[in-house]
Amino acid sequence: MESEKTIRIRKIISITLVAVFCALVFIPNLNINYKDTKSEKENRSLASFPKKNSPYFTREFEQWYNDRFFGRRLYISIMEFFRLKPNQKVIVGKDDWLFLNGDEKFVEDYINGKKFSDVELKNISSYICSLSDWCKSNGKQFLFVIAPDKMRVYGEFYADYVGKINPDSQSKTMQLIDYFNKHTDVRPVYLIDDLLDKKKSSSELLYYKNDTHWNDYGAYEGYKRINRELGTHSSYVIKVDSWTRGKNKKGDLNNLYPEGTSEDSNSDYLFANYDYTFTSEHNNPKEPLAYDSKCASGEKSLVVFRDSFFNAMHPYFSQQFASVKDYWKKEVAPEDLEYIKNNGDLVIYESVERFLFLLAHIKFPDGTEMEAE
């Protein structure tokens, strides 16, 4: 049997452990930070206290508390020491996944803490619908494509200390799509479901861990979905049956935060194998963001207004269509419309979701003034 002394020691240890546990639970509540509205270290706004009648009060309260508990700054400093905190441009997530920070609105997009204003919704839809209507009146097929941010597909690797206020079903992108569906005839093609489905059915990565963009494999899923929306016959869709495994040691996020990230020497990615049967060149040396591609075996002509997410899809489309006119810009100019009228059959307007807000500040080149915010 245990001696009285041993029993006494065990009781003291148990009581001490309980006391320490209670203290650890209680300490974060000693001095709640009510004053600050922004975290300079994370370069983002702190969550506001939820309204009493909010249907998501519990979730919003949790985010408010996580942003303001006593000792949070020390907690962030410890994470910074272990390279777990974001710098102003890059968030270092779990398992060495990197995510774009760059501006607090990108973190706001992840936590789904803000919505588009009514004016922004109206302006974005007005711009896209004006282009769609113009294409329709000129006998051109039009498609508005939204490429998902990496955090939407691989959000489980985002930094734990950045908690969501609302689920992705209540993101700004979904708000915008809902607005289009209720108030316009344009049906945006958001590629998220195709990528999430492929993620479930395949162990292959669809985005680079150290880059903001999808890889060849992820872009191919987007390419196939776009063709389904265009109603393209399957015999015209480029089929990639051969893939090569390779590394992407240094991505654009390594370049943005070289002192706090390391090269990715462990991850394997699939790179498409295909014969380049097309020619591609800058359309105008003075305008390096415009490209022309020609393919002798292709049919119809495609015109694309896009951002960098189209880079990985460009080779697929360039082998499918007789010509691809590729504008790396958001704003459609009168001369672009003239080119489409005389040369284009189909028009794709592609935007990654984090840059959708830019569309609220563009006007269609017909003289129509957009509303001021």
CSV table of C-alpha atoms in Angstrom, one decimal:
chain,number,residue,atom,x,y,z
A,1,MET,CA,0.0,0.0,0.0
A,2,GLU,CA,1.0,3.6,-0.6
A,3,SER,CA,2.3,5.5,2.4
A,4,GLU,CA,0.4,8.6,3.6
A,5,LYS,CA,3.3,10.7,2.4
A,6,THR,CA,3.0,9.3,-1.1
A,7,ILE,CA,-0.8,9.9,-1.1
A,8,ARG,CA,-0.3,13.4,0.1
A,9,ILE,CA,2.2,14.1,-2.7
A,10,ARG,CA,-0.2,12.7,-5.3
A,11,LYS,CA,-3.0,15.0,-4.0
A,12,ILE,CA,-0.7,18.0,-4.1
A,13,ILE,CA,0.3,17.3,-7.6
A,14,SER,CA,-3.4,16.8,-8.7
A,15,ILE,CA,-4.5,20.0,-7.0
A,16,THR,CA,-1.5,21.9,-8.6
A,17,LEU,CA,-2.4,20.6,-12.1
A,18,VAL,CA,-6.0,21.6,-11.7
A,19,ALA,CA,-5.0,25.0,-10.4
A,20,VAL,CA,-2.6,25.5,-13.4
A,21,PHE,CA,-5.3,24.3,-15.8
A,22,CYS,CA,-7.8,26.8,-14.3
A,23,ALA,CA,-5.2,29.6,-14.5
A,24,LEU,CA,-4.5,28.9,-18.1
A,25,VAL,CA,-8.2,28.9,-18.9
A,26,PHE,CA,-8.7,32.1,-16.9
A,27,ILE,CA,-5.6,34.1,-17.9
A,28,PRO,CA,-6.8,34.9,-21.4
A,29,ASN,CA,-9.8,36.7,-19.9
A,30,LEU,CA,-7.9,38.9,-17.5
A,31,ASN,CA,-7.7,41.9,-19.9
A,32,ILE,CA,-9.7,41.6,-23.0
A,33,ASN,CA,-8.5,44.0,-25.7
A,34,TYR,CA,-11.5,46.2,-26.5
A,35,LYS,CA,-9.7,49.1,-28.0
A,36,ASP,CA,-7.7,47.9,-31.1
A,37,THR,CA,-9.3,47.7,-34.5
A,38,LYS,CA,-6.3,46.5,-36.5
A,39,SER,CA,-3.4,44.0,-36.0
A,40,GLU,CA,-0.3,45.6,-37.4
A,41,LYS,CA,1.6,42.3,-37.2
A,42,GLU,CA,-1.0,40.5,-39.3
A,43,ASN,CA,-1.9,43.5,-41.4
A,44,ARG,CA,-5.6,43.0,-41.1
A,45,SER,CA,-8.7,44.3,-39.2
A,46,LEU,CA,-9.7,42.7,-36.0
A,47,ALA,CA,-13.2,41.2,-35.7
A,48,SER,CA,-15.9,43.5,-34.3
A,49,PHE,CA,-18.3,42.4,-31.5
A,50,PRO,CA,-21.3,40.7,-33.2
A,51,LYS,CA,-24.7,42.2,-33.1
A,52,LYS,CA,-27.1,40.7,-30.6
A,53,ASN,CA,-29.6,39.7,-33.4
A,54,SER,CA,-26.9,38.2,-35.6
A,55,PRO,CA,-27.9,34.6,-36.8
A,56,TYR,CA,-24.2,33.7,-36.6
A,57,PHE,CA,-23.6,35.3,-33.1
A,58,THR,CA,-21.7,32.3,-31.7
A,59,ARG,CA,-19.3,32.0,-34.6
A,60,GLU,CA,-18.7,35.8,-34.8
A,61,PHE,CA,-18.2,36.0,-31.0
A,62,GLU,CA,-15.6,33.2,-31.2
A,63,GLN,CA,-13.7,35.2,-33.9
A,64,TRP,CA,-14.0,38.4,-31.8
A,65,TYR,CA,-12.6,36.6,-28.7
A,66,ASN,CA,-9.8,35.0,-30.7
A,67,ASP,CA,-8.7,38.4,-31.9
A,68,ARG,CA,-8.8,40.1,-28.4
A,69,PHE,CA,-7.9,37.7,-25.6
A,70,PHE,CA,-5.2,38.7,-23.1
A,71,GLY,CA,-1.7,37.7,-24.2
A,72,ARG,CA,-2.5,37.4,-27.9
A,73,ARG,CA,0.3,39.7,-28.8
A,74,LEU,CA,2.8,37.4,-27.0
A,75,TYR,CA,1.2,34.5,-28.7
A,76,ILE,CA,1.7,36.1,-32.1
A,77,SER,CA,5.3,36.9,-31.2
A,78,ILE,CA,6.0,33.3,-30.3
A,79,MET,CA,4.5,32.2,-33.6
A,80,GLU,CA,6.7,34.7,-35.3
A,81,PHE,CA,9.8,33.2,-33.7
A,82,PHE,CA,8.8,29.8,-35.1
A,83,ARG,CA,7.9,31.4,-38.5
A,84,LEU,CA,4.2,30.7,-38.0
A,85,LYS,CA,3.0,34.3,-38.4
A,86,PRO,CA,2.4,36.1,-41.7
A,87,ASN,CA,4.6,38.9,-42.8
A,88,GLN,CA,2.9,41.7,-44.7
A,89,LYS,CA,2.9,39.8,-48.0
A,90,VAL,CA,2.8,36.1,-47.1
A,91,ILE,CA,1.0,33.9,-44.6
A,92,VAL,CA,3.0,30.8,-43.6
A,93,GLY,CA,0.4,28.1,-43.0
A,94,LYS,CA,0.6,24.4,-41.9
A,95,ASP,CA,2.9,21.9,-43.6
A,96,ASP,CA,4.9,24.7,-45.2
A,97,TRP,CA,1.9,25.9,-47.3
A,98,LEU,CA,2.1,29.5,-48.2
A,99,PHE,CA,-0.8,31.9,-48.9
A,100,LEU,CA,-1.0,35.4,-50.2
A,101,ASN,CA,-1.5,38.2,-47.6
A,102,GLY,CA,-0.3,41.3,-49.3
A,103,ASP,CA,-3.3,43.4,-48.2
A,104,GLU,CA,-5.7,42.9,-45.3
A,105,LYS,CA,-8.6,42.3,-47.7
A,106,PHE,CA,-7.1,39.0,-48.8
A,107,VAL,CA,-7.3,37.8,-45.2
A,108,GLU,CA,-10.8,39.3,-45.0
A,109,ASP,CA,-11.6,37.2,-48.0
A,110,TYR,CA,-10.4,34.0,-46.2
A,111,ILE,CA,-12.4,34.7,-43.0
A,112,ASN,CA,-15.4,35.9,-45.1
A,113,GLY,CA,-15.7,38.8,-42.8
A,114,LYS,CA,-16.8,41.4,-45.3
A,115,LYS,CA,-19.3,41.6,-48.2
A,116,PHE,CA,-19.5,43.6,-51.4
A,117,SER,CA,-21.5,46.8,-51.0
A,118,ASP,CA,-24.7,47.2,-53.0
A,119,VAL,CA,-22.9,49.7,-55.3
A,120,GLU,CA,-20.0,47.2,-55.9
A,121,LEU,CA,-22.4,44.4,-56.8
A,122,LYS,CA,-24.3,46.7,-59.2
A,123,ASN,CA,-21.1,48.0,-60.8
A,124,ILE,CA,-19.5,44.6,-61.3
A,125,SER,CA,-22.7,43.1,-62.7
A,126,SER,CA,-23.2,46.1,-64.9
A,127,TYR,CA,-19.7,45.9,-66.4
A,128,ILE,CA,-19.9,42.1,-67.1
A,129,CYS,CA,-23.5,42.3,-68.4
A,130,SER,CA,-22.6,45.1,-70.7
A,131,LEU,CA,-19.9,43.0,-72.3
A,132,SER,CA,-22.2,39.9,-72.4
A,133,ASP,CA,-25.0,41.9,-74.0
A,134,TRP,CA,-22.6,43.4,-76.6
A,135,CYS,CA,-21.3,39.9,-77.4
A,136,LYS,CA,-24.9,38.6,-77.8
A,137,SER,CA,-25.9,41.5,-80.1
A,138,ASN,CA,-22.8,40.8,-82.2
A,139,GLY,CA,-23.4,37.0,-82.4
A,140,LYS,CA,-20.5,36.1,-80.1
A,141,GLN,CA,-20.6,33.5,-77.3
A,142,PHE,CA,-19.6,34.9,-73.9
A,143,LEU,CA,-18.5,33.3,-70.6
A,144,PHE,CA,-17.6,34.9,-67.3
A,145,VAL,CA,-15.2,32.6,-65.4
A,146,ILE,CA,-14.1,32.9,-61.8
A,147,ALA,CA,-10.9,31.1,-60.8
A,148,PRO,CA,-10.8,30.1,-57.1
A,149,ASP,CA,-8.2,31.4,-54.7
A,150,LYS,CA,-5.9,28.7,-53.4
A,151,MET,CA,-7.3,29.2,-49.8
A,152,ARG,CA,-10.7,28.0,-51.0
A,153,VAL,CA,-9.4,24.7,-52.2
A,154,TYR,CA,-6.7,24.1,-49.5
A,155,GLY,CA,-8.0,26.2,-46.6
A,156,GLU,CA,-7.2,23.4,-44.2
A,157,PHE,CA,-3.6,24.4,-44.4
A,158,TYR,CA,-4.2,28.1,-43.6
A,159,ALA,CA,-2.7,29.4,-40.4
A,160,ASP,CA,-4.8,28.3,-37.3
A,161,TYR,CA,-4.6,31.7,-35.7
A,162,VAL,CA,-6.7,33.2,-38.5
A,163,GLY,CA,-10.2,31.9,-37.8
A,164,LYS,CA,-13.2,32.1,-40.2
A,165,ILE,CA,-16.1,34.3,-39.3
A,166,ASN,CA,-18.4,32.7,-41.9
A,167,PRO,CA,-18.1,29.5,-44.1
A,168,ASP,CA,-17.1,29.8,-47.7
A,169,SER,CA,-20.7,29.4,-48.7
A,170,GLN,CA,-21.1,33.0,-47.4
A,171,SER,CA,-18.0,34.4,-49.2
A,172,LYS,CA,-18.0,37.6,-51.3
A,173,THR,CA,-17.7,35.4,-54.4
A,174,MET,CA,-20.8,33.5,-53.5
A,175,GLN,CA,-22.6,36.8,-52.7
A,176,LEU,CA,-21.7,38.1,-56.2
A,177,ILE,CA,-22.8,34.9,-57.9
A,178,ASP,CA,-26.1,35.0,-56.1
A,179,TYR,CA,-26.5,38.6,-57.2
A,180,PHE,CA,-25.9,37.7,-60.8
A,181,ASN,CA,-28.3,34.8,-60.6
A,182,LYS,CA,-31.1,36.9,-59.1
A,183,HIS,CA,-30.7,40.1,-61.1
A,184,THR,CA,-29.1,39.3,-64.5
A,185,ASP,CA,-29.0,36.7,-67.3
A,186,VAL,CA,-25.3,36.0,-66.9
A,187,ARG,CA,-24.4,32.9,-65.0
A,188,PRO,CA,-20.8,33.1,-63.7
A,189,VAL,CA,-18.8,29.9,-64.0
A,190,TYR,CA,-17.1,29.5,-60.6
A,191,LEU,CA,-14.6,26.6,-60.9
A,192,ILE,CA,-14.5,25.7,-57.2
A,193,ASP,CA,-16.7,22.6,-57.3
A,194,ASP,CA,-14.6,21.0,-60.1
A,195,LEU,CA,-11.4,21.5,-58.2
A,196,LEU,CA,-12.9,20.3,-54.9
A,197,ASP,CA,-14.3,17.2,-56.6
A,198,LYS,CA,-10.9,16.4,-58.2
A,199,LYS,CA,-9.2,17.0,-54.8
A,200,LYS,CA,-11.5,14.3,-53.3
A,201,SER,CA,-10.9,11.8,-56.1
A,202,SER,CA,-7.2,12.3,-56.5
A,203,SER,CA,-4.2,12.6,-54.3
A,204,GLU,CA,-2.4,14.9,-56.7
A,205,LEU,CA,-2.0,18.6,-55.8
A,206,LEU,CA,-3.9,21.1,-57.8
A,207,TYR,CA,-2.1,24.2,-56.6
A,208,TYR,CA,1.5,24.9,-55.8
A,209,LYS,CA,2.3,25.0,-52.1
A,210,ASN,CA,4.7,27.9,-52.5
A,211,ASP,CA,2.8,29.9,-55.2
A,212,THR,CA,-0.5,31.7,-55.5
A,213,HIS,CA,-1.5,29.8,-58.7
A,214,TRP,CA,-2.9,26.4,-59.6
A,215,ASN,CA,-0.5,24.0,-61.4
A,216,ASP,CA,-1.0,22.3,-64.8
A,217,TYR,CA,-3.2,19.6,-63.3
A,218,GLY,CA,-5.5,22.1,-61.5
A,219,ALA,CA,-5.7,24.3,-64.6
A,220,TYR,CA,-6.7,21.4,-66.7
A,221,GLU,CA,-9.7,20.8,-64.6
A,222,GLY,CA,-10.7,24.4,-65.1
A,223,TYR,CA,-10.1,24.1,-68.8
A,224,LYS,CA,-12.4,21.0,-69.1
A,225,ARG,CA,-15.2,22.8,-67.1
A,226,ILE,CA,-15.0,25.9,-69.4
A,227,ASN,CA,-15.4,23.7,-72.4
A,228,ARG,CA,-18.5,22.0,-70.9
A,229,GLU,CA,-20.0,25.4,-70.4
A,230,LEU,CA,-19.1,26.5,-74.0
A,231,GLY,CA,-20.9,23.3,-75.2
A,232,THR,CA,-17.7,22.2,-77.0
A,233,HIS,CA,-17.8,18.8,-78.6
A,234,SER,CA,-15.5,16.4,-76.7
A,235,SER,CA,-13.5,15.6,-79.8
A,236,TYR,CA,-12.3,19.2,-79.9
A,237,VAL,CA,-11.2,19.3,-76.2
A,238,ILE,CA,-7.4,18.8,-75.8
A,239,LYS,CA,-6.9,15.5,-73.9
A,240,VAL,CA,-3.8,15.2,-71.7
A,241,ASP,CA,-3.1,11.5,-71.2
A,242,SER,CA,0.6,11.8,-70.2
A,243,TRP,CA,1.9,13.7,-67.2
A,244,THR,CA,5.5,14.2,-65.9
A,245,ARG,CA,6.2,14.5,-62.2
A,246,GLY,CA,8.4,17.4,-61.2
A,247,LYS,CA,9.2,20.0,-58.5
A,248,ASN,CA,8.3,23.7,-58.2
A,249,LYS,CA,11.1,24.6,-55.8
A,250,LYS,CA,10.6,28.4,-55.9
A,251,GLY,CA,7.2,30.0,-56.3
A,252,ASP,CA,6.0,33.6,-56.3
A,253,LEU,CA,5.3,33.5,-52.6
A,254,ASN,CA,9.0,32.5,-51.9
A,255,ASN,CA,9.9,35.6,-53.8
A,256,LEU,CA,7.6,37.8,-51.8
A,257,TYR,CA,8.9,36.5,-48.4
A,258,PRO,CA,12.4,35.1,-49.1
A,259,GLU,CA,13.6,35.7,-45.5
A,260,GLY,CA,10.8,33.6,-43.9
A,261,THR,CA,10.2,30.8,-46.4
A,262,SER,CA,12.2,27.9,-47.8
A,263,GLU,CA,12.1,26.3,-51.2
A,264,ASP,CA,9.7,23.4,-51.8
A,265,SER,CA,12.0,20.4,-52.5
A,266,ASN,CA,9.6,17.7,-51.3
A,267,SER,CA,6.3,18.2,-53.2
A,268,ASP,CA,5.6,16.5,-56.5
A,269,TYR,CA,3.4,18.1,-59.2
A,270,LEU,CA,2.0,16.9,-62.5
A,271,PHE,CA,3.2,18.8,-65.6
A,272,ALA,CA,1.2,18.2,-68.8
A,273,ASN,CA,2.9,16.4,-71.7
A,274,TYR,CA,1.7,17.5,-75.1
A,275,ASP,CA,3.0,18.5,-78.5
A,276,TYR,CA,3.0,22.2,-79.0
A,277,THR,CA,1.2,22.4,-82.4
A,278,PHE,CA,0.7,26.2,-82.1
A,279,THR,CA,2.7,29.3,-82.4
A,280,SER,CA,2.5,32.1,-79.9
A,281,GLU,CA,3.9,35.7,-80.0
A,282,HIS,CA,3.3,39.1,-78.5
A,283,ASN,CA,0.7,40.9,-80.6
A,284,ASN,CA,2.4,44.2,-80.1
A,285,PRO,CA,5.9,44.7,-78.7
A,286,LYS,CA,4.7,48.0,-77.1
A,287,GLU,CA,2.0,46.1,-75.3
A,288,PRO,CA,3.6,42.9,-73.9
A,289,LEU,CA,0.4,41.8,-72.1
A,290,ALA,CA,-1.4,41.0,-75.3
A,291,TYR,CA,-0.7,37.7,-77.1
A,292,ASP,CA,-1.7,35.9,-80.3
A,293,SER,CA,-1.7,32.2,-80.7
A,294,LYS,CA,-2.4,30.3,-83.9
A,295,CYS,CA,-3.2,26.6,-84.4
A,296,ALA,CA,-3.6,25.2,-87.9
A,297,SER,CA,-5.7,22.2,-86.8
A,298,GLY,CA,-8.1,24.3,-84.6
A,299,GLU,CA,-11.5,25.7,-85.3
A,300,LYS,CA,-13.1,29.1,-84.3
A,301,SER,CA,-11.4,32.1,-82.7
A,302,LEU,CA,-11.3,32.8,-79.0
A,303,VAL,CA,-10.7,36.1,-77.3
A,304,VAL,CA,-9.7,36.2,-73.6
A,305,PHE,CA,-9.6,38.9,-71.0
A,306,ARG,CA,-7.7,37.5,-68.1
A,307,ASP,CA,-5.2,37.6,-65.3
A,308,SER,CA,-2.2,35.4,-64.4
A,309,PHE,CA,-4.4,32.4,-63.6
A,310,PHE,CA,-5.0,31.9,-67.3
A,311,ASN,CA,-1.3,31.2,-67.9
A,312,ALA,CA,-1.5,27.5,-67.1
A,313,MET,CA,-4.7,27.1,-69.2
A,314,HIS,CA,-3.4,29.0,-72.2
A,315,PRO,CA,-1.5,26.1,-73.8
A,316,TYR,CA,-4.7,23.9,-73.8
A,317,PHE,CA,-6.9,26.6,-75.4
A,318,SER,CA,-4.1,27.5,-77.9
A,319,GLN,CA,-4.1,23.9,-79.3
A,320,GLN,CA,-7.9,23.8,-79.5
A,321,PHE,CA,-8.8,27.0,-81.3
A,322,ALA,CA,-7.6,28.3,-84.7
A,323,SER,CA,-6.6,31.5,-83.0
A,324,VAL,CA,-6.5,32.9,-79.4
A,325,LYS,CA,-6.3,36.6,-78.8
A,326,ASP,CA,-5.2,36.9,-75.2
A,327,TYR,CA,-5.5,40.2,-73.3
A,328,TRP,CA,-3.8,40.2,-69.8
A,329,LYS,CA,-6.0,43.0,-68.5
A,330,LYS,CA,-9.4,43.8,-66.8
A,331,GLU,CA,-10.6,46.7,-68.9
A,332,VAL,CA,-12.1,46.2,-72.3
A,333,ALA,CA,-11.2,49.0,-74.8
A,334,PRO,CA,-13.1,50.1,-77.9
A,335,GLU,CA,-10.4,48.7,-80.2
A,336,ASP,CA,-10.8,45.3,-78.4
A,337,LEU,CA,-14.5,45.3,-79.3
A,338,GLU,CA,-13.6,46.1,-82.9
A,339,TYR,CA,-11.2,43.2,-83.0
A,340,ILE,CA,-13.9,40.8,-81.5
A,341,LYS,CA,-16.5,42.0,-84.0
A,342,ASN,CA,-14.3,41.2,-87.0
A,343,ASN,CA,-12.3,38.2,-85.7
A,344,GLY,CA,-13.7,36.5,-82.6
A,345,ASP,CA,-16.3,33.8,-82.2
A,346,LEU,CA,-16.1,33.3,-78.4
A,347,VAL,CA,-15.2,35.6,-75.6
A,348,ILE,CA,-14.0,34.5,-72.1
A,349,TYR,CA,-13.6,37.0,-69.3
A,350,GLU,CA,-11.6,35.3,-66.5
A,351,SER,CA,-10.8,36.7,-63.1
A,352,VAL,CA,-9.4,35.1,-59.9
A,353,GLU,CA,-11.8,35.8,-57.1
A,354,ARG,CA,-9.5,37.9,-55.0
A,355,PHE,CA,-9.4,40.5,-57.8
A,356,LEU,CA,-13.2,40.6,-58.5
A,357,PHE,CA,-13.4,43.9,-56.5
A,358,LEU,CA,-11.4,45.6,-59.3
A,359,LEU,CA,-14.4,45.1,-61.7
A,360,ALA,CA,-16.4,47.5,-59.6
A,361,HIS,CA,-14.2,50.4,-60.8
A,362,ILE,CA,-14.2,49.7,-64.5
A,363,LYS,CA,-16.8,51.0,-67.0
A,364,PHE,CA,-17.7,49.5,-70.3
A,365,PRO,CA,-16.4,51.5,-73.3
A,366,ASP,CA,-19.8,52.8,-74.4
A,367,GLY,CA,-19.7,56.1,-72.5
A,368,THR,CA,-21.9,54.9,-69.6
A,369,GLU,CA,-20.7,56.3,-66.3
A,370,MET,CA,-20.5,54.0,-63.3
A,371,GLU,CA,-22.0,55.0,-60.0
A,372,ALA,CA,-19.6,56.5,-57.5
A,373,GLU,CA,-19.1,54.8,-54.2
